[in-house]
Amino acid sequence: MSTLPTFDTAASAIQTQHPAVLNFKGLHPKDLGKFAMHDKRRGGDLSHINTRLSAMNEVLHGGPQWIDTVREKIRAARATNYKEHIAALKAKSRQREAAEVEAAGPRDPWWPCKGGPMREGLLTVNKAWFGGTGQSLWDPERIKAFTRTALTFLRTYFPGDQLCYASAHRDEEAFHIHFIVLVWTVRTTLNRGRQILLQASANPLLARYEYAQDLVGAAFHHLGIRRGAHRAEQRRAARAAGRPAPEPRRHVPPSQYRQAEIARGRAEAQRLVSAAEAKAAGIVDAARRSAAELARDGDEAQRRLAATLAQIGRLKSERAAQDAALLHLRKSADAERGRAAEAKEDADQAVKRYRLANAAAREAQAKAKGIVGSLTLGLRLFAEGMFTFADNETGSNLRLVWTARARDLPQQHRNEARLNPVLPLLKRFADTVSAALEAMVRKERRAIADDAAFLANLRDSLNPDQIARLSRIAAARDMDGPGF
C-alpha cells in the first residue's frame, strides 16, 4: 500500500504531527471479485506483502456475502428503473419510444463515468505515527485508537448502507484501512419516472475532495493527526496572484511505484555497466598506447645517443668557426671605429653564442665522456665475468645479474648505478664482442682440429724413430708457448 520506499527508521526529525491520508478511486462492480481476491491475499500483486502476517488482517465492516448483496441491489435497481422508464413513456403516450426501451432491455443504474460508479477508499497515516516500518514496531494502543476513529468516521459520513465493506491490513509497511462505498440516489423525471442510480457525488464528501480532507483532519485531530496540506487552495492562490501553480499531487498505486523503482534500478544498473565497460575499454586502450610509447621511447633513446655524438662534432666545428669569427671581429674593430657600437653589439652577441656553445660542448663532451666511461667500465667488468644480463622474453626490463665473482666487489652498487643508464647499449656491445669471440674460438678450434688430423695422418706414414723425434719437437715447442 505504501507509496514511499522502505526505511528501517521511519521516525522524522522534522514532523511533530503527521497528516491523515484519505484517497479514493473509481471502482466498477464487475471488479469487486478482483478486489476481494487481493484483499484476501489470493491474487494480484503480493510482492510487497508479508504473507506470514496476512492472517492478522481484520474485516471491520461488512459480512462475508457483501459482494453478493451489492450485486443483488444493482440487479434490483436495474429491473426497477427498466419498468419505471417504460411506464413513464407509456404514460406520455410515447409508445414507439417505450417499445424501443423495452426491446433494448434493462440498463446499468448509473451514468457512464471514468473508473466506475463505486468508490474504493484508503485511510491511513505515515508509518512513523504507528511506530515504524512493520507490525513488530507498531504501538498496539495507537492501532486500536486509529481503528476506532476510522470506523466512527466512515460510519458517520457514509451512513446507512453506503459503507459496504472495510478491512484493516497489518501485513504491509504501514497499517491502513481499505473500504468500499456505494452511494445511491433517487431521481424522478416525467420521461423516466423514478430512477434509482449509483452516483458517488451524491455524498458531499465524495463530491468535494477538499471537504473530505477537512473532515478527516477534524476527526483525527485528537490523536495528533492533522489535515493534509491545502494544496488546492495554494494552487488557486498562486493562479490568482499570477504565479506558477504547483502540479496537483497524484496518488501512485504501490504496484506502479514498485515497477517505476525497478525500471529506475535497471536503468541505473545499465548505466553503471556501460560506464564500467567504457572505463575498461579506456584502460585497455591506454595500456596499448603505453606499450607503444615504451617501444617508441627505446628507439628515441638510441636516436638521441646518436644525435648527441653527432652534436659533439658539430659543436666543435661551430666553436672553431666562432673562434675565427671572433678573431676577425677583433681585427676589424680598429678599421671600423665609425661603426664601433654596432660592431661591439655584434661582438657581444657572438661572445654569448660562443659561451653558450662552449658550455653546451663541454656538457655534451662530459655526457659523452660519462657514457664512454660507463661503457668502458661495463665492458671491462663483463669481460672479467663480473655480471651477466637478464631480461624477459620481449627484451624489456633489462637488468644486471652479478655473478659469484662480484660478491666481494666493493663498489657493486655504485657500478650498477653507473651502468644502468647505458645498459641497452652495453648489452649490444657485449653481444657483439661475445659473437666475435665465439667466432674466433670456433675458427681456432677448427684450425686445431685440422692440425690434429694432419698430425694423425702424418704419424701413420712415419716410422717409430720419426714419431719419437716429432713428439720431442712438439714437446719443446709447447714449453715455449702456443704457436705450433
Short mmCIF file of C-alpha atoms in Angstrom, two decimals:
data_model
loop_
_atom_site.label_atom_id
_atom_site.label_comp_id
_atom_site.label_asym_id
_atom_site.label_seq_id
_atom_site.Cartn_x
_atom_site.Cartn_y
_atom_site.Cartn_z
CA MET A 1 0.00 0.00 0.00
CA SER A 2 2.75 2.45 0.94
CA THR A 3 3.78 4.90 -1.77
CA LEU A 4 7.16 5.51 -0.11
CA PRO A 5 10.36 3.41 -0.19
CA THR A 6 11.19 1.23 2.79
CA PHE A 7 13.26 2.76 5.60
CA ASP A 8 14.46 0.90 8.68
CA THR A 9 13.99 4.01 10.82
CA ALA A 10 10.81 5.85 9.96
CA ALA A 11 10.95 8.50 12.71
CA SER A 12 11.11 12.07 11.41
CA ALA A 13 13.27 14.78 12.93
CA ILE A 14 11.03 17.48 11.41
CA GLN A 15 7.39 16.47 11.68
CA THR A 16 5.71 16.67 15.07
CA GLN A 17 2.29 15.85 13.55
CA HIS A 18 1.59 13.56 10.63
CA PRO A 19 -1.15 14.24 8.05
CA ALA A 20 -4.04 11.85 7.58
CA VAL A 21 -4.06 10.06 4.23
CA LEU A 22 -7.50 9.68 2.63
CA ASN A 23 -7.92 8.98 -1.06
CA PHE A 24 -10.48 7.44 -3.39
CA LYS A 25 -10.53 5.83 -6.80
CA GLY A 26 -13.36 4.67 -9.02
CA LEU A 27 -14.42 1.03 -8.91
CA HIS A 28 -16.66 -0.85 -11.32
CA PRO A 29 -19.00 -3.50 -9.88
CA LYS A 30 -17.50 -6.12 -12.22
CA ASP A 31 -14.13 -5.62 -10.48
CA LEU A 32 -15.39 -6.46 -7.00
CA GLY A 33 -14.12 -10.03 -7.37
CA LYS A 34 -10.59 -8.80 -8.10
CA PHE A 35 -10.76 -6.50 -5.07
CA ALA A 36 -11.86 -9.35 -2.81
CA MET A 37 -9.16 -11.68 -4.20
CA HIS A 38 -6.41 -9.19 -3.39
CA ASP A 39 -7.99 -8.27 -0.05
CA LYS A 40 -7.86 -11.96 0.96
CA ARG A 41 -4.31 -12.27 -0.47
CA ARG A 42 -5.39 -14.88 -3.01
CA GLY A 43 -4.18 -12.97 -6.09
CA GLY A 44 -2.92 -9.72 -7.52
CA ASP A 45 0.47 -8.15 -6.79
CA LEU A 46 1.68 -9.65 -3.49
CA SER A 47 5.36 -8.70 -3.85
CA HIS A 48 5.04 -6.07 -1.09
CA ILE A 49 3.03 -8.30 1.24
CA ASN A 50 4.41 -10.13 4.29
CA THR A 51 2.15 -13.16 3.86
CA ARG A 52 3.16 -14.54 7.28
CA LEU A 53 1.18 -11.65 8.81
CA SER A 54 -1.81 -11.81 6.46
CA ALA A 55 -3.79 -13.89 8.97
CA MET A 56 -3.80 -10.81 11.25
CA ASN A 57 -5.76 -8.75 8.70
CA GLU A 58 -9.24 -7.97 10.02
CA VAL A 59 -12.65 -7.29 8.47
CA LEU A 60 -14.08 -4.22 10.24
CA HIS A 61 -17.37 -3.81 8.39
CA GLY A 62 -19.45 -5.97 6.04
CA GLY A 63 -20.44 -9.61 6.14
CA PRO A 64 -18.98 -12.50 4.13
CA GLN A 65 -21.66 -12.07 1.42
CA TRP A 66 -21.31 -8.31 0.98
CA ILE A 67 -20.40 -8.58 -2.71
CA ASP A 68 -23.50 -10.69 -3.42
CA THR A 69 -25.58 -8.09 -1.58
CA VAL A 70 -24.15 -5.26 -3.72
CA ARG A 71 -24.75 -7.17 -6.94
CA GLU A 72 -28.31 -8.00 -5.90
CA LYS A 73 -29.06 -4.32 -5.19
CA ILE A 74 -27.71 -3.40 -8.61
CA ARG A 75 -29.85 -6.07 -10.31
CA ALA A 76 -32.92 -4.87 -8.42
CA ALA A 77 -32.27 -1.22 -9.34
CA ARG A 78 -31.69 -2.20 -12.98
CA ALA A 79 -35.05 -4.02 -13.12
CA THR A 80 -36.96 -1.26 -11.26
CA ASN A 81 -35.52 1.50 -13.45
CA TYR A 82 -36.41 -0.51 -16.56
CA LYS A 83 -40.04 -0.84 -15.55
CA GLU A 84 -40.29 2.81 -14.41
CA HIS A 85 -38.82 4.07 -17.69
CA ILE A 86 -41.29 2.10 -19.84
CA ALA A 87 -44.24 3.11 -17.67
CA ALA A 88 -43.29 6.82 -17.81
CA LEU A 89 -43.06 6.79 -21.60
CA LYS A 90 -46.37 4.99 -21.99
CA ALA A 91 -48.00 7.47 -19.60
CA LYS A 92 -46.94 10.22 -22.01
CA SER A 93 -48.29 8.19 -24.96
CA ARG A 94 -44.80 7.74 -26.38
CA GLN A 95 -45.49 4.17 -27.37
CA ARG A 96 -42.76 3.89 -30.01
CA GLU A 97 -40.05 5.05 -27.60
CA ALA A 98 -41.43 2.75 -24.90
CA ALA A 99 -41.18 -0.17 -27.32
CA GLU A 100 -37.58 0.74 -28.13
CA VAL A 101 -36.64 0.89 -24.43
CA GLU A 102 -38.40 -2.41 -23.81
CA ALA A 103 -36.53 -4.02 -26.72
CA ALA A 104 -33.18 -2.66 -25.54
CA GLY A 105 -33.60 -4.29 -22.13
CA PRO A 106 -32.54 -3.12 -18.66
CA ARG A 107 -29.56 -0.76 -18.39
CA ASP A 108 -26.97 -0.31 -15.66
CA PRO A 109 -28.25 2.04 -12.94
CA TRP A 110 -25.51 4.64 -13.33
CA TRP A 111 -24.31 7.22 -15.80
CA PRO A 112 -21.15 6.44 -17.74
CA CYS A 113 -18.15 7.56 -15.70
CA LYS A 114 -14.41 7.09 -15.58
CA GLY A 115 -13.28 4.30 -13.28
CA GLY A 116 -16.75 3.15 -12.24
CA PRO A 117 -19.69 4.39 -10.13
CA MET A 118 -18.44 2.90 -6.83
CA ARG A 119 -15.54 4.18 -4.76
CA GLU A 120 -12.63 2.27 -3.24
CA GLY A 121 -11.08 4.25 -0.40
CA LEU A 122 -7.86 4.14 1.61
CA LEU A 123 -7.41 5.59 5.09
CA THR A 124 -4.04 5.66 6.89
CA VAL A 125 -1.25 7.87 8.24
CA ASN A 126 2.53 7.85 7.92
CA LYS A 127 4.01 4.64 9.36
CA ALA A 128 6.16 6.70 11.75
CA TRP A 129 2.99 7.61 13.69
CA PHE A 130 2.34 3.90 14.35
CA GLY A 131 5.96 3.34 15.46
CA GLY A 132 7.96 2.38 12.38
CA THR A 133 8.12 0.01 9.45
CA GLY A 134 6.29 -3.25 10.00
CA GLN A 135 3.86 -4.68 12.53
CA SER A 136 6.60 -5.60 15.03
CA LEU A 137 7.31 -1.88 15.66
CA TRP A 138 3.73 -0.63 15.88
CA ASP A 139 2.17 0.64 19.10
CA PRO A 140 -0.92 -1.58 19.75
CA GLU A 141 -2.74 1.24 21.54
CA ARG A 142 -2.30 3.56 18.57
CA ILE A 143 -3.58 0.83 16.23
CA LYS A 144 -6.71 0.47 18.35
CA ALA A 145 -7.27 4.24 18.61
CA PHE A 146 -6.79 4.73 14.87
CA THR A 147 -9.16 1.85 14.04
CA ARG A 148 -11.91 3.14 16.36
CA THR A 149 -11.65 6.67 14.99
CA ALA A 150 -11.59 5.45 11.38
CA LEU A 151 -14.72 3.29 11.82
CA THR A 152 -16.55 6.16 13.51
CA PHE A 153 -15.55 8.49 10.67
CA LEU A 154 -16.62 6.06 7.92
CA ARG A 155 -19.96 5.17 9.50
CA THR A 156 -20.71 8.84 10.20
CA TYR A 157 -20.04 10.21 6.72
CA PHE A 158 -21.17 7.12 4.78
CA PRO A 159 -24.41 6.42 6.65
CA GLY A 160 -26.96 3.70 6.07
CA ASP A 161 -25.83 1.13 3.53
CA GLN A 162 -23.31 3.43 1.79
CA LEU A 163 -20.37 1.77 3.57
CA CYS A 164 -20.33 -1.73 2.10
CA TYR A 165 -17.05 -3.09 3.38
CA ALA A 166 -13.95 -2.13 5.40
CA SER A 167 -10.85 -4.15 6.28
CA ALA A 168 -7.63 -3.43 8.20
CA HIS A 169 -4.33 -4.63 6.75
CA ARG A 170 -1.38 -5.41 9.04
CA ASP A 171 0.84 -7.29 6.56
CA GLU A 172 2.40 -4.25 4.85
CA GLU A 173 4.81 -1.49 5.89
CA ALA A 174 2.11 0.75 7.40
CA PHE A 175 -1.20 -0.11 8.98
CA HIS A 176 -4.10 1.01 6.75
CA ILE A 177 -7.80 0.50 6.11
CA HIS A 178 -9.41 -0.27 2.75
CA PHE A 179 -13.13 0.40 2.32
CA ILE A 180 -15.80 0.24 -0.40
CA VAL A 181 -18.53 2.88 -0.71
CA LEU A 182 -21.80 2.54 -2.66
CA VAL A 183 -23.89 5.78 -2.84
CA TRP A 184 -27.48 5.52 -4.12
CA THR A 185 -29.64 8.45 -5.13
CA VAL A 186 -33.21 8.69 -6.47
CA ARG A 187 -34.08 10.90 -9.44
CA THR A 188 -37.65 11.31 -10.69
CA THR A 189 -38.49 12.76 -14.13
CA LEU A 190 -41.51 12.66 -16.44
CA ASN A 191 -39.60 10.83 -19.16
CA ARG A 192 -38.00 8.12 -16.96
CA GLY A 193 -40.07 8.03 -13.83
CA ARG A 194 -38.42 7.16 -10.53
CA GLN A 195 -34.82 6.08 -11.20
CA ILE A 196 -32.55 4.56 -8.52
CA LEU A 197 -28.98 5.45 -9.52
CA LEU A 198 -25.45 4.89 -8.30
CA GLN A 199 -23.95 8.38 -8.04
CA ALA A 200 -20.85 8.91 -5.86
CA SER A 201 -21.15 12.71 -5.99
CA ALA A 202 -24.46 12.48 -4.14
CA ASN A 203 -22.33 12.21 -0.99
CA PRO A 204 -20.77 15.66 -0.28
CA LEU A 205 -17.59 14.05 1.00
CA LEU A 206 -17.04 12.36 -2.39
CA ALA A 207 -18.18 15.39 -4.36
CA ARG A 208 -15.58 17.72 -2.86
CA TYR A 209 -12.10 16.38 -2.18
CA GLU A 210 -11.08 19.39 -0.03
CA TYR A 211 -14.17 18.95 2.12
CA ALA A 212 -13.23 15.29 2.68
CA GLN A 213 -9.73 16.32 3.80
CA ASP A 214 -11.19 18.89 6.21
CA LEU A 215 -13.47 16.27 7.75
CA VAL A 216 -10.79 13.60 8.15
CA GLY A 217 -8.40 16.13 9.68
CA ALA A 218 -11.01 17.16 12.23
CA ALA A 219 -11.93 13.54 13.01
CA PHE A 220 -8.34 12.50 13.79
CA HIS A 221 -7.17 15.75 15.38
CA HIS A 222 -7.48 14.37 18.93
CA LEU A 223 -4.90 11.68 18.03
CA GLY A 224 -2.32 14.26 16.93
CA ILE A 225 -3.04 13.58 13.25
CA ARG A 226 -3.59 16.71 11.19
CA ARG A 227 -5.18 17.56 7.88
CA GLY A 228 -3.02 17.33 4.78
CA ALA A 229 -1.62 20.45 3.14
CA HIS A 230 -4.13 22.81 1.47
CA ARG A 231 -2.60 22.27 -1.96
CA ALA A 232 -5.74 23.03 -3.97
CA GLU A 233 -6.14 26.32 -2.09
CA GLN A 234 -2.46 27.07 -2.69
CA ARG A 235 -2.89 26.44 -6.42
CA ARG A 236 -5.89 28.78 -6.57
CA ALA A 237 -3.99 31.48 -4.68
CA ALA A 238 -1.00 31.11 -6.99
CA ARG A 239 -3.16 31.39 -10.10
CA ALA A 240 -4.96 34.41 -8.65
CA ALA A 241 -1.59 36.08 -7.97
CA GLY A 242 -0.30 35.25 -11.43
CA ARG A 243 2.35 32.85 -10.12
CA PRO A 244 3.05 29.35 -11.48
CA ALA A 245 0.77 26.91 -9.71
CA PRO A 246 2.28 23.69 -8.30
CA GLU A 247 1.26 20.49 -10.03
CA PRO A 248 -1.55 18.55 -8.33
CA ARG A 249 -0.29 15.58 -6.37
CA ARG A 250 -1.31 12.24 -7.80
CA HIS A 251 -1.73 9.08 -5.78
CA VAL A 252 0.59 6.43 -7.14
CA PRO A 253 -0.58 2.84 -6.61
CA PRO A 254 2.05 0.67 -4.92
CA SER A 255 2.35 -1.63 -7.94
CA GLN A 256 3.10 1.32 -10.25
CA TYR A 257 5.57 2.76 -7.76
CA ARG A 258 7.42 -0.58 -7.47
CA GLN A 259 7.52 -1.00 -11.25
CA ALA A 260 8.91 2.52 -11.61
CA GLU A 261 11.54 1.81 -8.93
CA ILE A 262 12.51 -1.45 -10.69
CA ALA A 263 12.78 0.39 -14.02
CA ARG A 264 14.93 3.10 -12.43
CA GLY A 265 17.11 0.44 -10.79
CA ARG A 266 17.58 -1.39 -14.06
CA ALA A 267 18.40 1.85 -15.87
CA GLU A 268 20.94 2.75 -13.18
CA ALA A 269 22.45 -0.75 -13.35
CA GLN A 270 22.71 -0.48 -17.13
CA ARG A 271 24.31 2.95 -16.76
CA LEU A 272 26.87 1.56 -14.31
CA VAL A 273 27.61 -1.43 -16.55
CA SER A 274 28.04 0.84 -19.58
CA ALA A 275 30.29 3.16 -17.59
CA ALA A 276 32.37 0.20 -16.36
CA GLU A 277 32.67 -1.18 -19.88
CA ALA A 278 33.71 2.23 -21.20
CA LYS A 279 36.24 2.60 -18.38
CA ALA A 280 37.64 -0.88 -19.03
CA ALA A 281 37.93 -0.13 -22.74
CA GLY A 282 39.73 3.10 -21.88
CA ILE A 283 42.15 1.25 -19.59
CA VAL A 284 42.88 -1.36 -22.27
CA ASP A 285 43.38 1.35 -24.87
CA ALA A 286 45.66 3.30 -22.52
CA ALA A 287 47.68 0.14 -21.83
CA ARG A 288 48.10 -0.44 -25.54
CA ARG A 289 49.18 3.16 -26.04
CA SER A 290 51.63 2.88 -23.12
CA ALA A 291 53.22 -0.23 -24.62
CA ALA A 292 53.61 1.51 -27.96
CA GLU A 293 55.04 4.58 -26.24
CA LEU A 294 57.60 2.46 -24.36
CA ALA A 295 58.74 0.92 -27.62
CA ARG A 296 58.99 4.36 -29.18
CA ASP A 297 60.92 5.64 -26.14
CA GLY A 298 63.54 2.91 -26.60
CA ASP A 299 64.01 3.83 -30.23
CA GLU A 300 64.09 7.50 -29.31
CA ALA A 301 66.82 6.90 -26.70
CA GLN A 302 69.03 5.29 -29.31
CA ARG A 303 68.36 8.14 -31.71
CA ARG A 304 69.17 10.69 -29.00
CA LEU A 305 72.51 8.97 -28.27
CA ALA A 306 73.48 9.09 -31.93
CA ALA A 307 72.30 12.69 -32.15
CA THR A 308 74.35 13.62 -29.05
CA LEU A 309 77.51 12.15 -30.53
CA ALA A 310 76.86 13.96 -33.80
CA GLN A 311 76.17 17.18 -31.93
CA ILE A 312 79.58 16.98 -30.24
CA GLY A 313 81.24 17.09 -33.64
CA ARG A 314 79.04 19.93 -34.79
CA LEU A 315 79.69 21.93 -31.64
CA LYS A 316 83.45 21.53 -32.07
CA SER A 317 83.16 22.79 -35.63
CA GLU A 318 80.95 25.66 -34.51
CA ARG A 319 83.44 26.51 -31.78
CA ALA A 320 86.30 26.69 -34.28
CA ALA A 321 84.17 28.80 -36.61
CA GLN A 322 83.15 31.10 -33.78
CA ASP A 323 86.80 31.46 -32.72
CA ALA A 324 87.67 32.50 -36.26
CA ALA A 325 84.73 34.92 -36.36
CA LEU A 326 85.79 36.44 -33.04
CA LEU A 327 89.35 36.92 -34.31
CA HIS A 328 88.04 38.51 -37.46
CA LEU A 329 85.85 40.87 -35.45
CA ARG A 330 88.78 41.91 -33.28
CA LYS A 331 90.99 42.63 -36.33
CA SER A 332 88.17 44.63 -37.94
CA ALA A 333 87.47 46.71 -34.82
CA ASP A 334 90.28 49.27 -35.48
CA ALA A 335 89.26 49.75 -39.10
CA GLU A 336 85.56 50.02 -38.29
CA ARG A 337 85.63 52.58 -35.47
CA GLY A 338 82.78 54.54 -37.09
CA ARG A 339 80.56 51.56 -36.59
CA ALA A 340 82.01 50.67 -33.21
CA ALA A 341 78.71 50.50 -31.38
CA GLU A 342 77.15 48.16 -33.89
CA ALA A 343 80.32 46.09 -34.14
CA LYS A 344 80.52 45.89 -30.35
CA GLU A 345 76.94 44.65 -30.16
CA ASP A 346 77.68 42.04 -32.79
CA ALA A 347 80.81 41.03 -30.92
CA ASP A 348 78.90 40.74 -27.64
CA GLN A 349 76.28 38.57 -29.27
CA ALA A 350 78.98 36.42 -30.83
CA VAL A 351 80.66 36.06 -27.45
CA LYS A 352 77.38 34.99 -25.86
CA ARG A 353 76.81 32.44 -28.58
CA TYR A 354 80.38 31.25 -28.17
CA ARG A 355 79.94 30.82 -24.43
CA LEU A 356 76.66 29.02 -24.84
CA ALA A 357 78.14 26.79 -27.50
CA ASN A 358 81.24 26.22 -25.38
CA ALA A 359 79.10 25.32 -22.36
CA ALA A 360 76.94 23.06 -24.48
CA ALA A 361 80.05 21.46 -25.96
CA ARG A 362 81.51 20.88 -22.51
CA GLU A 363 78.23 19.48 -21.26
CA ALA A 364 77.88 17.21 -24.28
CA GLN A 365 81.54 16.21 -24.01
CA ALA A 366 81.12 15.46 -20.31
CA LYS A 367 77.97 13.48 -21.02
CA ALA A 368 79.68 11.58 -23.82
CA LYS A 369 82.71 11.03 -21.61
CA GLY A 370 80.43 9.68 -18.89
CA ILE A 371 78.73 7.36 -21.36
CA VAL A 372 82.12 6.19 -22.73
CA GLY A 373 83.43 5.71 -19.18
CA SER A 374 80.33 3.73 -18.20
CA LEU A 375 80.61 1.62 -21.35
CA THR A 376 84.35 1.04 -20.73
CA LEU A 377 83.68 0.02 -17.12
CA GLY A 378 80.81 -2.22 -18.17
CA LEU A 379 82.84 -3.93 -20.92
CA ARG A 380 85.74 -4.50 -18.53
CA LEU A 381 83.51 -5.97 -15.81
CA PHE A 382 81.65 -8.06 -18.37
CA ALA A 383 84.95 -9.33 -19.79
CA GLU A 384 86.07 -10.24 -16.27
CA GLY A 385 82.84 -12.21 -15.80
CA MET A 386 81.56 -9.97 -13.01
CA PHE A 387 77.99 -9.84 -14.31
CA THR A 388 75.65 -11.03 -16.97
CA PHE A 389 72.34 -9.74 -18.36
CA ALA A 390 68.77 -10.77 -17.59
CA ASP A 391 65.57 -9.77 -19.40
CA ASN A 392 62.13 -11.17 -20.17
CA GLU A 393 61.01 -12.81 -23.39
CA THR A 394 60.15 -9.49 -25.05
CA GLY A 395 63.58 -7.95 -24.26
CA SER A 396 62.14 -5.29 -21.98
CA ASN A 397 63.04 -4.79 -18.30
CA LEU A 398 66.78 -5.41 -18.97
CA ARG A 399 68.84 -5.65 -15.76
CA LEU A 400 72.26 -6.71 -14.42
CA VAL A 401 72.82 -10.00 -12.62
CA TRP A 402 76.06 -10.06 -10.64
CA THR A 403 77.99 -13.33 -10.74
CA ALA A 404 79.78 -15.10 -7.91
CA ARG A 405 82.99 -13.32 -8.91
CA ALA A 406 81.49 -9.97 -7.97
CA ARG A 407 80.43 -10.85 -4.42
CA ASP A 408 83.48 -9.11 -2.94
CA LEU A 409 83.35 -6.15 -5.32
CA PRO A 410 83.33 -3.05 -3.03
CA GLN A 411 81.65 -0.69 -5.47
CA GLN A 412 79.00 -3.07 -6.76
CA HIS A 413 76.02 -0.73 -6.09
CA ARG A 414 77.82 2.35 -7.41
CA ASN A 415 78.90 0.47 -10.51
CA GLU A 416 75.36 -0.71 -11.06
CA ALA A 417 74.09 2.89 -10.81
CA ARG A 418 76.65 3.92 -13.46
CA LEU A 419 75.85 1.02 -15.76
CA ASN A 420 72.05 1.12 -15.68
CA PRO A 421 71.70 4.24 -17.95
CA VAL A 422 73.84 2.59 -20.69
CA LEU A 423 72.61 -0.95 -20.11
CA PRO A 424 70.87 -1.41 -23.52
CA LEU A 425 73.91 -0.08 -25.44
CA LEU A 426 76.30 -2.07 -23.21
CA LYS A 427 74.39 -5.24 -23.93
CA ARG A 428 74.60 -4.60 -27.65
CA PHE A 429 78.40 -4.12 -27.37
CA ALA A 430 78.70 -7.19 -25.15
CA ASP A 431 76.64 -9.25 -27.60
CA THR A 432 78.87 -8.04 -30.47
CA VAL A 433 82.10 -8.85 -28.56
CA SER A 434 80.74 -12.22 -27.45
CA ALA A 435 79.78 -13.05 -31.01
CA ALA A 436 83.25 -12.04 -32.26
CA LEU A 437 85.00 -14.09 -29.57
CA GLU A 438 82.82 -17.08 -30.29
CA ALA A 439 83.70 -16.76 -33.99
CA MET A 440 87.43 -16.58 -33.15
CA VAL A 441 87.18 -19.59 -30.83
CA ARG A 442 85.32 -21.58 -33.46
CA LYS A 443 87.97 -20.65 -36.05
CA GLU A 444 90.82 -21.59 -33.67
CA ARG A 445 89.14 -24.86 -32.81
CA ARG A 446 88.74 -25.70 -36.48
CA ALA A 447 92.48 -24.93 -37.02
CA ILE A 448 93.43 -27.15 -34.07
CA ALA A 449 91.19 -29.90 -35.38
CA ASP A 450 92.80 -29.59 -38.82
CA ASP A 451 96.30 -29.72 -37.26
CA ALA A 452 95.35 -32.75 -35.19
CA ALA A 453 94.01 -34.51 -38.26
CA PHE A 454 97.17 -33.61 -40.18
CA LEU A 455 99.39 -34.97 -37.38
CA ALA A 456 97.35 -38.13 -37.17
CA ASN A 457 97.76 -38.72 -40.89
CA LEU A 458 101.45 -37.85 -40.66
CA ARG A 459 102.04 -40.27 -37.78
CA ASP A 460 100.57 -43.08 -39.84
CA SER A 461 103.26 -42.56 -42.51
CA LEU A 462 106.28 -42.29 -40.14
CA ASN A 463 108.46 -45.00 -38.60
CA PRO A 464 108.86 -45.23 -34.81
CA ASP A 465 112.10 -43.18 -34.77
CA GLN A 466 110.47 -40.37 -36.75
CA ILE A 467 107.40 -40.39 -34.49
CA ALA A 468 109.62 -40.14 -31.38
CA ARG A 469 111.57 -37.24 -32.88
CA LEU A 470 108.29 -35.48 -33.83
CA SER A 471 106.99 -35.86 -30.26
CA ARG A 472 110.21 -34.33 -28.85
CA ILE A 473 109.91 -31.36 -31.20
CA ALA A 474 106.22 -30.83 -30.25
CA ALA A 475 107.04 -31.04 -26.55
CA ALA A 476 109.82 -28.50 -26.94
CA ARG A 477 107.51 -26.12 -28.81
CA ASP A 478 104.74 -26.49 -26.13
CA MET A 479 107.23 -25.41 -23.49
CA ASP A 480 107.96 -22.24 -25.45
CA GLY A 481 104.25 -21.38 -25.67
CA PRO A 482 101.42 -21.71 -28.21
CA GLY A 483 102.02 -21.45 -31.86
CA PHE A 484 102.92 -24.97 -33.04
#
